[in-house]
């Protein structure tokens, strides 16, 4: 077995990097007399940023997850609730500061509700590392569920080490112990996360090497009867994992936000919709004598047909009341209706940071409408922190989820040569928050066009943009500042103008005419 970090502790791998045993007892089951003592079931969700339901309460919400999990516990003695990464961020709730110390929430609401919902296992997602090291450690210590570290390692002052929860190393992988009426059997769970969020305090081991090492450890040292994977990878990486480890019996994935099911070779890959709009139930029945496994995976739509667990609903309500009060103090009513969308608006991070999306276009158009006499509008896609799609009934809270940092909108006069630099830098930033979204701008070949006409370097253009973009703090756009060469007159908004806050501008635009 090859453990690529802490090689000098290889002999202690079972203590520091090995798998934890998880043996379920009757005290951990909601119903002391479940109907199925044979087999095991997993309720699988992924990419959950919101504790409450969305679309006017019609879909999602952790209270519905709690209802389904309690029902599963009544059905199966051995039942687990697993989240395949991305839950600490992004969330507008996480941006709010509360209490005497003005402490940023930063995912505390998610951990609290996940604890109370009964989540048993999670893997890291790339958005967990949106938090700084100190806040991530707080969330780890607050959690009552098991984090499977897999290929995730902490960079410390003395080198690489395991992340810890309350002073104990996170398990490298996991073993689930199933004792049924026929014969006891064990299920190995390995975990890997893509390296999409590079931070100084985290190191990502190679996905496939780590997965292979975990598989070998689970099979050879822990004698797992079969192995499944809890992953936060893009679909191509999940497919490659299935090709490299064809013995896997299931990949429970995250990262993509739309439900997905396919089989690569004989390995099923399942992903649910983000924000618990749906969930997968995986039912396992294993014959220890023949080695035959029966697996049935069922996609559950978490809509109004599923009642919300009253206890979790009350806990969610308390968090919402506290955080919404903070917004109301700023003059924003999160529960106020804005409109009902006919077409979903795409704010997925993988899209809005790599291509023009209809949400990016809607925001840029709303910005443009704030001023008269402008030629075009442009802003950085990283301003959008939704990492989801807006659908159906939209409230002020959805606008806050979309643009949590706000910021004013400016009307800026700039030379064509500077505008071309800005647009070229936006393309250079593809894949990062500095990728630009725009209105009345297009590209044909290498030529930029402004309102259908080829950009002229010597011409003066009037561009509507965000105050952040004009700060020079965006990647490759440090030249874009007040008073910089090629930057002329700047008009800033009055307090009564929608341009005073990009969120107000978008709300005003959607209220006038939802797509």
C-alpha positions as a printed Julia matrix, in Angstrom:
515×3 Matrix{Float64}:
   0.0     0.0     0.0
   1.32    3.43   -0.92
   0.5     6.28    1.42
   2.01    9.32   -0.22
   2.0    11.56    2.81
   3.51   10.99    6.26
   5.56    8.03    4.97
   7.45    7.84    8.26
   4.15    7.02    9.97
   3.25    4.22    7.6
   3.43    1.62   10.36
   0.86    3.63   12.31
  -1.52    3.99    9.39
  -4.31    2.16   11.17
  -4.17    4.75   13.93
  -3.52    7.92   11.96
  -4.65    7.34    8.41
  -6.64    4.15    8.52
 -10.33    3.47    8.46
 -12.71    3.88   11.36
 -15.1     1.06   12.16
 -18.73    2.07   12.4
 -20.89   -0.48   14.19
 -24.51    0.48   14.51
 -26.34   -0.24   17.75
 -30.03   -0.19   18.58
 -29.65    3.07   20.49
 -28.73    4.83   17.25
 -31.91    3.85   15.43
 -34.98    6.11   15.46
 -37.35    3.12   15.61
 -36.21    0.27   17.92
 -38.06   -2.22   15.72
 -37.11   -1.56   12.08
 -38.83   -3.79    9.54
 -35.63   -4.86    7.78
 -32.85   -6.36    9.9
 -31.12   -7.68    6.79
 -29.25   -5.35    4.49
 -28.25   -1.71    4.65
 -29.56    1.54    3.2
 -27.94    4.91    2.51
 -29.76    8.2     1.98
 -27.38   10.15   -0.28
 -27.44   13.93   -0.83
 -24.85   16.34   -2.2
 -24.07   20.04   -2.63
 -26.43   21.37    0.04
 -25.95   25.07    0.84
 -29.4    25.92    2.16
 -30.95   24.58    5.36
 -34.44   25.69    4.34
 -36.59   24.84    1.31
 -36.42   26.83   -1.93
 -38.87   27.98   -4.6
 -41.33   29.33   -2.06
 -40.96   26.27    0.14
 -41.84   23.81   -2.6
 -38.57   21.91   -2.88
 -35.6    20.84   -0.78
 -34.81   21.74    2.78
 -33.14   19.72    5.53
 -36.49   19.17    7.27
 -37.56   17.04    4.31
 -34.24   15.19    4.43
 -34.92   14.45    8.12
 -38.34   13.04    7.25
 -36.9    10.68    4.63
 -34.07    9.58    6.9
 -36.41    8.81    9.79
 -38.53    6.75    7.42
 -35.43    4.91    6.24
 -34.38    4.2     9.83
 -37.78    2.63   10.45
 -37.24    0.46    7.38
 -33.58   -0.52    7.88
 -31.72   -1.24   11.1
 -28.48   -0.36    9.3
 -29.16    3.04    7.7
 -26.89    6.0     7.03
 -27.24    9.57    5.79
 -24.28   10.65    3.66
 -23.5    14.02    2.07
 -21.07   13.97   -0.86
 -19.34   17.31   -0.22
 -20.05   21.05   -0.49
 -22.14   22.26    2.43
 -20.17   24.86    4.4
 -20.15   27.34    1.5
 -21.39   29.15   -0.52
 -24.4    30.44    1.39
 -25.63   33.95    1.96
 -26.39   32.88    5.55
 -22.69   32.21    5.96
 -21.82   35.83    5.11
 -23.85   37.3     8.01
 -22.14   38.45   11.21
 -23.89   37.77   14.51
 -23.46   38.29   18.23
 -21.46   40.64   20.37
 -18.24   39.55   18.7
 -19.69   40.18   15.22
 -18.69   36.65   14.24
 -19.29   35.48   10.68
 -21.63   32.47   10.5
 -19.46   30.66    7.91
 -21.37   27.37    7.74
 -22.23   27.07   11.45
 -25.92   26.92   10.52
 -25.29   23.95    8.19
 -23.31   21.93   10.75
 -25.92   22.57   13.45
 -28.82   21.43   11.26
 -26.86   18.48    9.83
 -26.09   17.32   13.37
 -29.76   17.49   14.32
 -30.9    15.86   11.06
 -28.69   12.85   11.79
 -26.1    13.05    9.02
 -23.68   10.17    9.59
 -20.89   10.67    7.01
 -19.57   13.38    4.72
 -16.65   13.87    2.4
 -14.92   17.16    1.67
 -16.12   19.26   -1.26
 -14.11   22.05   -2.87
 -16.33   24.71   -1.26
 -15.4    23.57    2.25
 -12.12   25.37    1.59
 -13.86   28.7     0.93
 -13.54   29.04    4.71
 -10.24   30.05    6.24
  -8.34   27.43    8.22
  -9.53   28.64   11.63
 -13.22   28.66   10.71
 -12.98   25.29    8.97
 -11.48   23.84   12.14
 -14.37   25.27   14.17
 -16.87   23.57   11.86
 -14.97   20.29   12.07
 -15.01   20.43   15.87
 -18.72   21.31   15.98
 -19.72   18.41   13.75
 -21.1    15.17   15.2
 -20.84   13.25   11.94
 -17.86   11.44   10.44
 -15.68   13.25    7.9
 -13.9    10.85    5.54
 -10.69   12.65    4.56
  -9.58   10.45    1.66
  -7.1    12.4    -0.45
  -7.41   15.58    1.66
  -4.42   16.49    3.83
  -3.68   19.56    5.94
  -0.56   21.62    5.27
   0.9    22.53    8.66
   3.98   24.44    9.76
   5.83   21.15   10.17
   4.55   19.55    6.97
   1.56   17.52    5.87
  -0.73   16.0     8.47
  -4.26   14.71    8.87
  -7.1    17.14    9.47
  -8.53   16.61   12.93
 -11.86   16.82   14.7
 -11.57   17.59   18.41
  -7.95   16.47   18.4
  -8.55   13.16   16.62
  -7.36   12.53   13.06
 -10.1    12.25   10.46
 -10.33    8.72    9.06
  -8.63    8.05    5.74
 -11.53    5.81    4.75
 -14.4     4.07    6.52
 -15.73    0.6     7.31
 -19.43    0.01    7.96
 -20.27   -3.1     9.93
 -23.54   -4.86    9.09
 -24.82   -7.62   11.32
 -27.97   -9.2     9.94
 -29.92  -12.41   10.53
 -27.85  -14.3     7.99
 -24.22  -13.32    8.45
 -22.17  -10.27    9.44
 -20.57   -8.35    6.58
 -18.57   -5.17    6.11
 -18.75   -2.35    3.59
 -15.71   -0.23    2.83
 -16.19    3.44    1.97
 -13.41    5.36    0.22
 -13.5     9.06   -0.51
 -11.83   11.56   -2.86
 -12.3    15.25   -3.71
 -11.22   17.22   -6.77
  -8.5    19.87   -6.36
 -10.66   22.8    -7.52
  -9.99   25.12   -4.58
  -6.29   25.63   -3.94
  -5.53   26.98   -0.48
  -2.2    27.15    1.36
  -3.48   25.05    4.27
  -4.79   22.12    2.19
  -3.04   19.55    0.04
  -4.81   17.24   -2.4
  -3.29   13.81   -2.94
  -3.76   12.39   -6.43
  -7.39   11.27   -6.81
  -6.76    7.91   -8.41
  -3.66    6.92   -6.42
  -5.42    7.75   -3.15
  -8.57    5.88   -4.19
  -6.53    2.81   -5.15
  -4.63    2.94   -1.84
  -7.85    3.23    0.12
  -9.39    0.36   -1.82
  -6.4    -1.85   -1.1
  -6.45   -0.94    2.6
 -10.16   -1.64    2.87
  -9.97   -5.0     1.13
  -6.69   -6.34    2.46
  -6.4    -4.95    5.98
 -10.04   -4.4     6.9
 -11.39   -7.36    4.89
 -14.32   -5.38    3.47
 -16.73   -7.65    1.59
 -17.18   -4.88   -0.98
 -16.26   -1.21   -1.41
 -18.28    1.88   -2.38
 -17.11    5.47   -2.89
 -18.32    8.82   -1.56
 -16.84   11.4    -3.93
 -16.83   15.06   -4.82
 -15.54   14.97   -8.4
 -16.73   16.16  -11.78
 -18.49   13.46  -13.78
 -15.5    12.76  -16.03
 -13.36   12.11  -12.95
 -16.02    9.81  -11.5
 -16.08    7.91  -14.8
 -12.3     7.59  -14.75
 -12.45    6.37  -11.15
 -14.94    3.7   -12.22
 -12.66    2.65  -15.06
  -9.62    2.42  -12.77
 -11.46    0.64   -9.94
 -14.0    -1.54  -11.75
 -14.51   -3.55   -8.53
 -16.36   -0.62   -6.89
 -20.01   -1.4    -6.31
 -21.26    2.21   -6.25
 -20.03    5.8    -6.59
 -22.15    8.29   -4.62
 -21.07   11.59   -6.12
 -21.39   15.32   -5.78
 -20.17   18.52   -7.5
 -22.61   18.48  -10.41
 -25.89   20.0    -9.28
 -28.37   18.05  -11.38
 -29.4    14.47  -10.67
 -27.53   11.93  -12.71
 -27.28    8.17  -12.96
 -25.15    6.07  -15.28
 -23.11    2.9   -15.26
 -19.46    2.7   -16.34
 -18.62   -0.94  -16.84
 -20.47   -2.41  -13.88
 -19.98    0.6   -11.59
 -23.1     2.76  -10.99
 -22.52    6.51  -10.57
 -25.31    8.45   -8.83
 -25.65   12.16   -8.07
 -28.68   14.0    -6.67
 -29.88   17.55   -7.3
 -28.25   20.33   -5.28
 -29.83   21.76   -2.13
 -31.67   18.49   -1.44
 -34.12   19.06   -4.27
 -33.73   15.33   -4.66
 -31.94   12.5    -2.87
 -30.89    8.96   -3.68
 -31.73    5.96   -1.54
 -29.34    3.06   -2.1
 -30.52   -0.3    -0.71
 -27.96   -3.07   -0.28
 -28.58   -6.75    0.35
 -25.51   -8.97    0.56
 -25.28  -12.74    0.85
 -22.16  -13.43    2.88
 -22.09  -17.08    1.82
 -22.33  -16.59   -1.94
 -20.82  -13.09   -2.13
 -23.79  -11.92   -4.17
 -24.77   -8.25   -3.79
 -28.14   -6.8    -4.68
 -28.17   -3.0    -5.0
 -31.21   -0.89   -5.82
 -30.89    2.9    -6.2
 -33.97    5.11   -6.14
 -34.14    8.85   -6.85
 -36.51   10.66   -4.49
 -37.84   14.1    -5.44
 -37.88   16.23   -2.28
 -40.99   18.23   -3.08
 -44.27   19.1    -1.38
 -45.26   15.43   -1.33
 -42.75   14.99    1.51
 -43.69   16.56    4.82
 -41.1    18.6     6.67
 -39.97   17.15    9.97
 -41.45   19.58   12.54
 -38.46   19.53   14.89
 -35.91   20.28   12.15
 -38.29   22.78   10.59
 -38.39   24.62   13.92
 -34.57   24.61   14.17
 -34.3    25.93   10.6
 -36.87   28.61   11.4
 -34.81   29.8    14.36
 -31.72   30.19   12.18
 -33.72   31.96    9.47
 -35.34   34.34   11.95
 -31.96   35.28   13.4
 -30.24   35.79   10.06
 -33.21   37.38    8.31
 -33.45   39.89   11.17
 -29.86   40.9    10.42
 -30.84   41.53    6.8
 -33.97   43.44    7.78
 -31.79   45.74    9.86
 -30.11   46.62    6.55
 -33.49   47.37    4.91
 -33.77   44.03    3.05
 -36.76   41.71    3.49
 -35.53   38.23    2.47
 -39.04   36.76    2.41
 -40.48   39.34   -0.01
 -41.52   37.95   -3.41
 -39.78   39.27   -6.52
 -41.27   37.29   -9.41
 -41.82   33.83  -10.85
 -39.28   32.79  -13.45
 -40.47   31.13  -16.63
 -36.95   29.95  -17.49
 -34.3    28.87  -14.95
 -31.34   31.25  -14.6
 -28.0    29.47  -14.59
 -25.64   30.51  -11.79
 -23.62   27.31  -11.59
 -20.02   28.2   -10.78
 -18.62   25.9   -13.46
 -20.69   27.77  -16.04
 -20.68   31.41  -14.97
 -16.88   31.36  -14.62
 -16.3    29.8   -18.04
 -19.06   30.99  -20.38
 -21.84   33.52  -20.79
 -24.97   32.4   -18.94
 -28.5    33.75  -18.92
 -28.14   34.76  -15.25
 -24.95   36.67  -16.08
 -26.78   38.35  -18.96
 -29.75   39.23  -16.71
 -27.47   40.86  -14.12
 -25.47   42.78  -16.73
 -28.69   43.96  -18.37
 -30.05   45.1   -15.0
 -26.83   47.06  -14.43
 -27.06   48.63  -17.88
 -30.64   49.77  -17.21
 -29.44   51.85  -14.24
 -27.9    54.54  -16.45
 -28.74   56.31  -19.68
 -26.31   56.83  -22.53
 -24.08   53.81  -21.91
 -22.61   51.54  -24.57
 -22.37   48.27  -22.63
 -22.18   46.66  -19.2
 -19.68   44.2   -17.71
 -19.01   42.6   -14.32
 -16.99   39.72  -12.86
 -18.71   36.32  -12.73
 -17.2    35.71   -9.29
 -19.7    38.21   -7.87
 -22.29   35.47   -8.32
 -21.99   32.99   -5.44
 -25.16   31.0    -6.03
 -23.55   27.88   -7.56
 -27.07   26.78   -8.44
 -29.95   27.67  -10.72
 -32.72   30.11   -9.86
 -36.05   28.53  -10.67
 -39.73   29.19  -10.14
 -40.78   31.64   -7.44
 -37.99   34.08   -6.6
 -37.72   35.99   -3.33
 -35.37   38.66   -2.05
 -33.51   35.86   -0.31
 -32.75   34.28   -3.69
 -31.29   37.6    -4.85
 -29.15   37.67   -1.7
 -28.07   34.08   -2.36
 -27.06   35.1    -5.86
 -25.13   38.27   -5.01
 -24.28   38.07   -1.29
 -21.59   40.76   -1.36
 -23.64   43.49   -3.05
 -21.75   46.58   -4.15
 -22.63   49.66   -6.17
 -22.73   50.12   -9.95
 -20.73   52.85  -11.72
 -20.89   54.49  -15.13
 -17.34   54.8   -16.43
 -15.82   56.51  -19.44
 -12.86   54.56  -20.81
 -10.72   54.41  -23.92
 -11.35   51.57  -26.33
  -7.82   50.27  -25.82
  -8.48   49.95  -22.06
 -11.84   48.28  -22.7
 -10.1    45.77  -24.96
  -7.56   45.07  -22.21
 -10.43   44.49  -19.8
 -12.2    42.05  -22.11
  -9.0    40.19  -22.99
  -8.21   39.84  -19.28
 -11.7    38.43  -18.72
 -10.99   35.65  -21.2
  -7.61   35.06  -19.58
  -9.47   34.59  -16.28
 -11.64   31.78  -17.65
 -12.32   29.31  -14.86
 -11.89   31.87  -12.08
 -14.04   34.6   -10.53
 -12.4    37.15  -12.82
 -14.16   35.74  -15.89
 -16.5    38.47  -17.12
 -20.21   38.48  -17.88
 -21.56   41.22  -20.11
 -24.4    42.98  -21.96
 -24.11   44.41  -25.52
 -20.65   42.89  -25.92
 -19.71   40.04  -28.25
 -16.67   38.49  -29.87
 -16.15   37.34  -33.45
 -12.85   35.57  -33.9
 -10.33   37.79  -32.19
 -12.41   40.96  -32.66
 -14.5    42.46  -29.88
 -17.79   44.1   -30.78
 -19.63   46.71  -28.71
 -23.34   46.84  -29.5
 -22.68   45.04  -32.78
 -19.84   47.28  -33.96
 -16.14   46.47  -33.92
 -14.32   47.92  -30.91
 -12.19   50.96  -31.85
  -9.13   51.42  -29.57
  -9.12   55.22  -30.02
 -12.82   55.65  -29.28
 -14.25   56.7   -25.89
 -16.78   54.21  -24.52
 -19.29   54.57  -21.71
 -19.32   51.32  -19.71
 -21.51   50.35  -16.79
 -19.62   48.16  -14.34
 -19.36   47.22  -10.67
 -17.49   49.22   -8.06
 -15.52   46.06   -7.23
 -14.28   45.68  -10.79
 -13.13   49.33  -10.66
 -11.11   48.65   -7.5
  -8.28   46.93   -9.37
  -8.54   43.92   -7.05
  -9.7    41.41   -9.65
  -7.23   38.97  -11.17
  -5.34   40.43  -14.16
  -7.39   43.65  -13.88
  -5.24   45.65  -11.46
  -5.0    48.42  -14.08
  -8.75   49.11  -13.84
  -8.98   51.9   -11.26
 -10.19   55.44  -10.81
  -7.63   57.87  -12.22
  -5.73   55.18  -14.15
  -4.59   55.92  -17.73
  -7.49   55.66  -20.17
 -10.13   56.02  -17.44
 -12.18   59.2   -17.73
 -15.23   60.56  -15.95
 -17.03   58.29  -13.47
 -20.66   58.68  -12.42
 -21.55   57.07   -9.09
 -25.1    56.36   -7.92
 -27.23   58.42   -5.6
 -28.78   56.77   -2.54
 -32.16   56.52   -4.28
 -30.84   54.87   -7.45
 -31.09   51.08   -8.01
 -27.39   51.35   -8.91
 -26.6    51.87   -5.22
 -26.57   48.07   -4.86
 -26.32   45.45   -7.61
 -28.91   43.36   -5.76
 -31.42   46.19   -5.86
 -30.72   46.65   -9.57
 -31.37   42.96  -10.3
 -34.52   42.94   -8.17
 -35.85   46.05   -9.93
 -35.16   44.54  -13.33
 -36.81   41.19  -12.53
 -39.86   42.87  -11.01
 -40.38   44.8   -14.26
 -40.23   41.74  -16.45
 -39.36   38.25  -15.3
 -37.95   36.29  -18.23
